[in-house]
Coordinates of C-alpha atoms and ligand atoms in Angstrom, one line a residue:
Chain A
M1146 CA 0.0 -0.1 -0.1
K1147 CA 1.0 3.3 -0.8
L1148 CA 2.1 6.0 1.5
L1149 CA -0.2 8.7 0.1
T1150 CA -3.1 6.2 0.9
L1151 CA -2.1 6.8 4.8
N1152 CA -3.3 10.6 4.2
F1153 CA -6.9 9.3 3.9
L1154 CA -7.1 6.4 6.4
T1155 CA -7.9 6.4 10.1
C1156 CA -8.6 3.6 12.9
A1157 CA -11.9 1.8 12.0
I1158 CA -13.1 1.9 15.7
K1159 CA -15.6 4.5 16.1
T1160 CA -14.6 5.9 19.3
C1161 CA -11.3 6.7 17.9
K1162 CA -12.3 8.9 14.9
T1163 CA -12.8 12.1 17.3
N1164 CA -9.5 11.6 18.8
A1165 CA -6.6 13.4 17.1
S1166 CA -4.3 10.5 18.0
S1167 CA -6.0 8.0 15.8
F1168 CA -4.3 9.9 12.8
P1169 CA -2.2 9.2 11.2
L1170 CA -1.9 5.4 11.9
H1171 CA 1.7 4.5 12.6
P1172 CA 3.5 1.8 10.7
R1173 CA 5.5 -1.1 12.5
D1174 CA 7.6 -4.0 11.1
A1175 CA 7.1 -2.6 7.7
E1176 CA 8.7 -4.4 5.0
L1177 CA 8.8 -1.5 2.1
E1178 CA 8.9 -2.0 -1.7
I1179 CA 9.6 0.5 -4.3
Q1180 CA 7.1 0.1 -7.2
E1181 CA 8.3 2.6 -9.9
A1182 CA 6.0 5.0 -11.6
D1183 CA 6.4 7.8 -13.7
V1184 CA 6.3 11.3 -12.1
N1185 CA 3.4 13.1 -12.8
L1186 CA 4.2 16.8 -12.2
P1187 CA 0.9 18.3 -12.7
F1188 CA -0.6 15.8 -10.2
L1189 CA 2.1 16.5 -7.5
K1190 CA 1.7 20.3 -7.8
N1191 CA -2.3 19.9 -7.3
I1192 CA -2.1 17.4 -4.4
L1193 CA -0.1 19.7 -2.2
P1194 CA -3.0 21.5 -0.2
R1195 CA -4.5 18.0 0.2
L1196 CA -1.3 16.7 2.1
M1197 CA -1.4 16.6 6.0
W1198 CA 2.3 17.5 6.0
E1199 CA 3.3 17.1 9.7
E1200 CA 1.7 13.6 9.7
L1201 CA 3.5 12.7 6.6
R1202 CA 6.7 13.6 8.1
T1203 CA 5.9 11.6 11.0
I1204 CA 5.2 8.6 9.0
C1205 CA 8.6 8.9 7.1
K1206 CA 10.5 9.2 10.3
E1207 CA 9.0 6.0 11.7
L1208 CA 9.8 4.2 8.5
G1209 CA 13.5 5.4 8.8
L1210 CA 13.1 7.3 5.2
P1211 CA 15.2 10.5 4.7
D1212 CA 13.4 13.4 6.6
L1213 CA 11.0 15.6 4.7
P1214 CA 11.3 19.3 5.0
P1215 CA 9.5 21.0 7.8
T1216 CA 7.4 23.0 5.7
P1217 CA 5.5 21.5 2.5
P1218 CA 7.0 22.4 -0.7
T1219 CA 5.3 25.2 -3.1
P1220 CA 4.4 24.3 -6.5
T1221 CA 7.4 26.3 -7.8
D1222 CA 9.9 24.1 -5.7
L1223 CA 8.6 21.3 -7.7
I1224 CA 9.7 22.8 -11.0
S1225 CA 13.3 22.1 -12.1
G1226 CA 15.1 25.8 -12.1
G1227 CA 11.7 27.1 -10.7
N1228 CA 13.6 29.3 -8.2
S1229 CA 16.2 30.5 -10.3
T1230 CA 16.2 33.9 -11.8
D1231 CA 15.1 32.5 -15.4
T1232 CA 11.5 32.1 -14.0
T1233 CA 9.2 29.4 -15.5
E1234 CA 7.1 32.1 -17.2
G1235 CA 6.3 31.3 -20.7
R1236 CA 7.2 27.7 -20.3
T1237 CA 4.2 25.6 -20.9
Q1238 CA 3.2 22.9 -18.4
A1239 CA 4.6 20.2 -20.7
E1240 CA 8.0 21.8 -20.9
Q1241 CA 8.6 21.7 -17.1
E1242 CA 10.8 19.3 -15.6
P1243 CA 10.2 17.9 -12.2
S1244 CA 12.9 19.1 -9.7
Q1245 CA 14.7 16.9 -7.4
T1246 CA 12.2 17.9 -4.5
A1247 CA 9.5 16.8 -6.7
K1248 CA 11.2 13.3 -7.5
D1249 CA 11.7 12.8 -3.6
L1250 CA 8.1 13.5 -2.9
H1251 CA 7.0 11.3 -5.8
R1252 CA 9.1 8.7 -4.2
V1253 CA 7.7 8.9 -0.9
L1254 CA 3.8 9.3 -1.8
L1255 CA 3.5 6.9 -4.7
E1256 CA 6.5 4.7 -5.0
T1257 CA 7.3 3.5 -1.6
C1258 CA 4.7 0.8 -0.5
I1259 CA 4.2 -1.2 2.7
Q1260 CA 4.0 -4.7 1.5
E1261 CA 4.0 -6.5 4.9
G1262 CA 3.8 -5.2 8.5
K1263 CA 1.2 -3.4 10.7
L1264 CA -0.7 -0.2 10.9
V1265 CA -1.2 0.9 14.7
C1266 CA -3.6 3.4 15.9
G1267 CA -2.1 5.7 18.1
C1268 CA -5.4 6.2 20.3
C1269 CA -6.5 2.6 20.9
G1270 CA -3.1 0.7 20.0
H1271 CA -5.4 -1.6 17.8
E1272 CA -2.8 -3.1 15.1
Y1273 CA -4.2 -3.6 11.5
A1274 CA -2.2 -6.3 9.4
V1275 CA -0.9 -5.5 6.1
K1276 CA -0.4 -8.5 3.9
E1277 CA 0.6 -8.6 0.4
G1278 CA 0.1 -5.0 0.2
V1279 CA -3.3 -5.0 1.4
A1280 CA -4.2 -3.7 4.7
N1281 CA -7.1 -5.3 6.6
F1282 CA -9.3 -3.1 8.6
L1283 CA -11.7 -5.8 9.6
L1284 CA -12.7 -5.8 13.3
P1285 CA -13.9 -9.0 14.9
G1286 CA -16.4 -7.4 16.9
H1287 CA -18.1 -5.6 13.9
L1288 CA -18.7 -8.9 12.1
V1289 CA -20.8 -10.7 14.9
Chain B
M941 CA -19.2 4.7 -25.4
L942 CA -16.2 4.4 -23.3
P943 CA -14.3 1.1 -23.0
T944 CA -15.0 -1.2 -20.2
P945 CA -12.1 -2.2 -18.3
S946 CA -10.8 -5.8 -18.6
T947 CA -11.4 -8.3 -15.8
S948 CA -10.4 -11.3 -17.4
H949 CA -7.8 -12.2 -14.7
V950 CA -10.9 -12.4 -12.0
C951 CA -12.0 -15.4 -10.5
F952 CA -15.9 -15.2 -10.3
D953 CA -16.2 -18.1 -8.4
R954 CA -15.8 -16.0 -5.2
V955 CA -15.6 -12.5 -6.6
Y956 CA -18.9 -10.6 -8.0
E957 CA -19.1 -10.7 -11.9
P958 CA -19.7 -7.4 -13.4
A959 CA -23.4 -7.4 -14.3
E960 CA -26.4 -5.1 -15.1
D961 CA -26.0 -3.0 -12.0
S962 CA -22.2 -2.6 -12.4
Y963 CA -22.9 -1.6 -16.1
L964 CA -25.5 1.0 -15.3
L965 CA -23.0 2.7 -12.7
L966 CA -20.6 3.1 -15.6
D967 CA -23.4 4.3 -18.1
T968 CA -24.5 6.5 -15.3
L969 CA -21.3 8.4 -14.3
S970 CA -20.1 8.9 -17.9
S971 CA -23.8 10.1 -19.0
S972 CA -23.6 13.9 -20.2
T973 CA -25.7 15.1 -17.2
E974 CA -23.4 13.4 -14.6
S975 CA -20.1 14.5 -16.5
A976 CA -21.4 17.9 -16.8
F977 CA -22.4 17.9 -12.8
L978 CA -19.1 16.4 -11.7
S979 CA -17.0 18.7 -14.3
E980 CA -18.7 21.7 -12.8
R981 CA -18.3 20.6 -9.0
F982 CA -14.6 19.7 -9.4
L983 CA -13.1 22.3 -11.4
Q984 CA -9.5 21.9 -12.6
S985 CA -8.6 24.9 -10.4
T986 CA -9.5 22.9 -7.3
A987 CA -7.5 20.1 -5.6
P988 CA -7.7 16.7 -7.1
P989 CA -10.9 14.9 -6.2
L990 CA -10.9 11.7 -4.2
V991 CA -13.2 8.9 -5.2
L992 CA -13.9 5.9 -3.0
E993 CA -15.7 3.0 -4.3
V994 CA -16.9 0.7 -1.5
G995 CA -17.4 -2.9 -2.4
V996 CA -15.1 -2.6 -5.4
G997 CA -15.7 -6.7 -6.4
S998 CA -13.8 -7.0 -9.6
G999 CA -13.1 -3.5 -9.4
V1000 CA -14.6 -2.8 -12.8
V1001 CA -16.4 0.5 -11.8
L1002 CA -13.5 2.2 -9.9
A1003 CA -11.2 1.0 -13.0
F1004 CA -13.7 2.6 -15.5
V1005 CA -13.7 6.1 -13.3
A1006 CA -9.8 5.8 -13.1
A1007 CA -9.3 5.2 -16.7
N1008 CA -11.8 7.7 -17.9
A1009 CA -11.3 10.6 -15.8
R1010 CA -11.1 13.1 -18.3
S1011 CA -14.2 12.3 -19.9
I1012 CA -16.2 12.1 -16.5
F1013 CA -14.5 14.8 -14.6
G1014 CA -13.1 17.1 -17.4
R1015 CA -9.4 16.6 -15.8
H1016 CA -7.4 13.6 -15.1
D1017 CA -5.6 14.1 -11.8
I1018 CA -8.1 12.2 -9.8
L1019 CA -7.3 9.7 -7.0
T1020 CA -9.2 6.5 -6.5
L1021 CA -9.4 4.6 -3.4
G1022 CA -11.4 1.3 -2.7
T1023 CA -12.6 -1.0 0.0
D1024 CA -14.2 -4.8 0.1
I1025 CA -14.9 -6.9 2.8
N1026 CA -13.7 -9.8 0.5
S1027 CA -9.8 -9.9 0.6
F1028 CA -9.9 -11.9 -2.7
A1029 CA -11.9 -9.1 -4.2
C1030 CA -9.3 -6.5 -2.9
Q1031 CA -6.6 -8.5 -4.7
A1032 CA -8.4 -8.6 -8.0
A1033 CA -9.6 -5.1 -7.9
S1034 CA -6.2 -3.9 -7.4
Q1035 CA -5.0 -5.6 -10.5
T1036 CA -8.0 -4.2 -12.6
V1037 CA -7.6 -0.8 -11.5
S1038 CA -3.8 -0.7 -12.0
T1039 CA -3.9 -2.1 -15.4
A1040 CA -6.8 0.0 -16.6
V1041 CA -4.8 3.1 -15.3
K1042 CA -1.6 1.9 -17.3
D1043 CA -3.4 1.8 -20.4
E1044 CA -3.5 5.5 -20.6
E1045 CA -0.6 6.1 -23.2
Q1046 CA 0.1 9.8 -22.2
H1047 CA 1.8 9.2 -18.8
E1048 CA 1.0 12.7 -17.5
E1049 CA -2.6 12.0 -18.4
R1050 CA -2.8 9.0 -15.8
S1051 CA -4.7 9.5 -12.9
I1052 CA -3.6 8.3 -9.5
F1053 CA -4.8 4.8 -8.1
L1054 CA -4.1 4.6 -4.2
D1055 CA -5.1 1.3 -3.2
I1056 CA -7.8 -1.4 -2.3
V1057 CA -8.2 -1.8 1.7
N1058 CA -9.8 -4.9 3.0
G1059 CA -12.6 -3.5 5.5
D1060 CA -16.1 -3.1 6.4
L1061 CA -18.0 -0.2 4.3
A1062 CA -15.9 3.1 4.7
S1063 CA -15.1 2.6 8.5
S1064 CA -11.4 3.2 8.0
I1065 CA -11.6 6.4 5.9
R1066 CA -10.6 9.7 7.5
P1067 CA -13.5 11.9 8.0
H1068 CA -14.5 14.4 5.5
S1069 CA -12.0 13.2 2.9
I1070 CA -14.1 11.7 0.1
D1071 CA -15.3 13.7 -2.7
V1072 CA -17.0 11.1 -4.8
F1073 CA -18.3 8.1 -3.3
I1074 CA -19.6 5.1 -5.2
F1075 CA -21.4 1.8 -3.9
N1076 CA -23.0 -0.9 -5.5
P1077 CA -24.3 -2.7 -2.5
P1078 CA -25.5 -6.4 -1.6
Y1079 CA -29.0 -5.2 -2.2
V1080 CA -31.0 -8.4 -2.6
P1081 CA -33.7 -9.1 0.0
A1082 CA -32.2 -12.2 1.4
E1083 CA -30.7 -13.4 4.6
L1084 CA -27.2 -12.1 5.5
P1085 CA -24.5 -14.7 5.8
D1086 CA -23.3 -16.0 9.0
F1087 CA -20.4 -13.4 9.6
S1088 CA -18.7 -15.6 12.4
R1089 CA -17.2 -17.5 9.9
H1090 CA -15.6 -14.4 8.1
T1091 CA -12.1 -14.5 9.5
D1092 CA -11.8 -18.3 8.2
Y1093 CA -13.3 -17.6 4.9
N1094 CA -11.6 -14.3 4.2
A1095 CA -8.2 -16.0 3.1
V1096 CA -7.1 -19.5 1.5
P1097 CA -7.2 -22.2 4.3
E1098 CA -3.9 -22.8 6.1
G1099 CA -2.0 -25.7 4.6
K1100 CA -4.5 -25.6 1.5
T1101 CA -3.7 -24.1 -2.1
K1102 CA -7.2 -23.1 -2.9
T1103 CA -10.5 -21.9 -1.4
S1104 CA -13.2 -24.4 -0.7
F1105 CA -16.6 -24.6 -2.2
E1106 CA -18.4 -23.5 1.1
Q1107 CA -15.9 -20.6 1.4
D1108 CA -16.7 -19.6 -2.3
S1109 CA -20.5 -19.5 -1.7
Y1110 CA -20.3 -17.5 1.6
L1111 CA -18.1 -14.8 -0.4
L1112 CA -20.5 -14.8 -3.2
E1113 CA -23.4 -14.4 -0.7
L1114 CA -21.8 -11.4 0.8
S1115 CA -21.8 -9.7 -2.5
Y1116 CA -25.6 -9.8 -3.3
A1117 CA -27.4 -10.8 0.2
G1118 CA -29.0 -7.7 1.7
G1119 CA -31.1 -8.8 4.6
E1120 CA -34.7 -7.3 5.2
D1121 CA -35.8 -5.3 2.0
G1122 CA -31.9 -5.9 1.0
M1123 CA -31.4 -2.6 2.9
V1124 CA -29.7 -3.9 5.9
V1125 CA -25.9 -3.2 4.6
T1126 CA -26.8 0.1 2.6
N1127 CA -28.6 1.6 5.6
R1128 CA -25.5 1.1 7.6
M1129 CA -23.5 2.7 4.8
L1130 CA -26.0 5.5 4.4
E1131 CA -25.5 6.3 7.8
Q1132 CA -21.6 6.8 7.5
I1133 CA -22.0 9.2 4.3
P1134 CA -22.3 12.6 6.0
D1135 CA -19.2 11.8 8.0
I1136 CA -17.1 10.8 5.1
L1137 CA -18.1 13.2 2.4
S1138 CA -16.0 16.3 2.0
K1139 CA -17.7 19.6 3.2
G1140 CA -19.0 21.5 0.3
R1141 CA -18.1 19.5 -2.5
G1142 CA -18.6 15.8 -1.6
V1143 CA -21.2 13.5 -3.6
G1144 CA -22.4 10.1 -3.5
Y1145 CA -23.7 7.7 -6.0
V1146 CA -25.7 4.3 -4.5
L1147 CA -27.4 1.8 -6.5
L1148 CA -30.8 0.6 -5.3
C1149 CA -33.2 -1.9 -6.6
A1150 CA -37.3 -1.6 -6.6
Q1151 CA -37.5 -3.7 -3.7
N1152 CA -35.3 -1.5 -1.8
K1153 CA -38.2 1.3 -2.0
P1154 CA -36.0 4.0 -3.6
D1155 CA -38.5 6.6 -2.9
I1156 CA -38.6 6.0 0.9
V1157 CA -34.7 5.9 0.9
K1158 CA -34.6 9.3 -1.2
Q1159 CA -36.9 11.0 1.4
Q1160 CA -34.8 9.6 4.4
I1161 CA -31.7 11.2 3.0
R1162 CA -33.6 14.3 2.4
D1163 CA -34.5 14.4 5.9
W1164 CA -30.9 14.4 7.3
G1165 CA -31.1 18.0 7.2
S1166 CA -31.0 21.1 5.3
G1167 CA -29.5 21.1 2.1
W1168 CA -29.3 17.2 1.6
Q1169 CA -30.4 16.2 -1.6
A1170 CA -31.2 12.6 -3.3
E1171 CA -32.2 12.2 -6.9
T1172 CA -32.4 9.2 -9.2
V1173 CA -30.1 9.8 -12.1
G1174 CA -29.8 6.6 -13.8
T1175 CA -32.2 3.5 -14.3
S1176 CA -32.3 0.3 -16.0
G1177 CA -34.5 -2.9 -16.3
K1178 CA -37.9 -0.8 -16.8
K1179 CA -40.0 -3.7 -17.5
A1180 CA -38.6 -6.4 -15.2
G1181 CA -40.7 -5.5 -12.1
W1182 CA -38.6 -5.5 -9.0
E1183 CA -35.4 -6.0 -10.9
K1184 CA -35.5 -2.2 -11.8
L1185 CA -32.4 -0.6 -10.8
H1186 CA -31.9 3.0 -9.6
I1187 CA -28.8 5.0 -9.1
V1188 CA -29.2 7.7 -6.7
R1189 CA -27.2 10.9 -6.4
I1190 CA -26.7 11.9 -2.8
W1191 CA -25.1 15.5 -2.2
K1192 CA -25.5 18.6 -0.2
N1193 CA -26.1 22.2 -1.3
D1194 CA -24.7 24.5 1.2
D1195 CA -26.9 27.6 1.7
Ligands
LIG1439 C1 -23.0 -6.1 -6.0 S1 -21.3 -6.3 -5.5 C2 -20.7 -4.9 -6.4 C3 -19.2 -5.3 -7.2 C4 -18.7 -4.4 -8.1 N1 -18.5 -3.0 -7.2 C5 -19.5 -4.1 -9.1 O1 -20.3 -3.0 -9.5 O2 -19.5 -5.0 -9.9 C6 -21.2 -5.8 -3.8 C7 -19.7 -5.7 -3.4 O3 -19.9 -5.3 -2.1 C8 -19.0 -6.2 -1.2 N2 -19.5 -6.0 0.3 C9 -20.4 -6.6 0.7 N3 -20.7 -6.3 2.2 C10 -19.4 -5.1 2.4 C11 -19.1 -4.5 3.5 N4 -20.0 -4.7 4.6 N5 -18.1 -3.7 3.2 C12 -17.5 -3.7 2.1 N6 -17.8 -4.5 1.1 C13 -18.9 -5.3 1.3 C14 -19.1 -7.3 -1.6 O4 -17.8 -8.2 -1.3 C15 -19.1 -7.3 -3.3 O5 -18.0 -7.2 -4.0
LIG1440 ZN1 -8.3 3.4 17.4

């Protein structure tokens, strides 16, 4: 499962949802796999406002991945040469090249996958298993 | 007509095979009225919409949306996420959606497929994060299967190489049996909708059959409170009595 997916998941136990510590879920004993995909620069620029940056940084730390910058990048940071004096003005979307920041973000969000391991709720401590890349959120109690 | 995603790799002994209900969802979501509605609601200048399908089965519906985002939303940068209670469906759908997305040759025009998670309805979804919700539920008025066997039946039995016949029957029952009025699972899902839809722009599409009493269901949704709307935006099987299928669009108009 992709790390970007964790941006949209929380503990399945109802009473946890109102508690801030139920998000994000914390990966534990995770086996990671890189599944390569093409960098999609327009998408990366557009997704920035939807990212829970602090939480994403926490997940990366917990997985032992390289630190993400303390503040989220801006759309310009994602374009190669975006901060140079030769600004991107006049260049069409198609001509823009992803910067190293964009490539790093792409790797974290969309290429780094948890294949095996657990996701742990910070509120109730429940552990959800991840097997063959699929997370299991079924609760025994709910299935009675 | 937009192409239907391939599901030829899916074993329909334990995963719901695309049928009239699935195709009605495809036709409705890509109809000119719905694509106009969705394109207007999710303008290119806004953050990418997240599409959640609960009960993905083979993945045919989610894959269709992922592969045809440009036609349906007027933009390609959508995110897709799915859930199913059946772990075999999760594996199958994951393959269906990723294959359908990879068929788009223009790499920068590909939509973003997240994952399929194994879970009950939308219980693991972060509140108010879903922009487009899709559900083709188990809607047939038939007794619900005995869930106490779920954990055992949700995986290939230990020491075996394949699933048993009883196991497959159970998994297929999950895909159609909806309890009283065929509404037991759907009602549990409807309850979660106001909590998962994003504020201001969230919209849901839920399939109902005539025996689910769609008019009553729509009125119940409107009674959720100010601004909630429910309208039939697609139908099929008009002459077939109780089999008649409806797609109900659920959304909230902010006043
Ligand atoms: C009618 S089938 C629809 C499959 C597919 N979406 C389609 O349209 O072809 C219903 C699906 O819902 C799943 N399902 C049933 N109960 C569920 C629950 N409580 N949570 C998640 N999925 C469920 C079944 O396993 C099945 O795949
Ligand atoms: Zn919890």
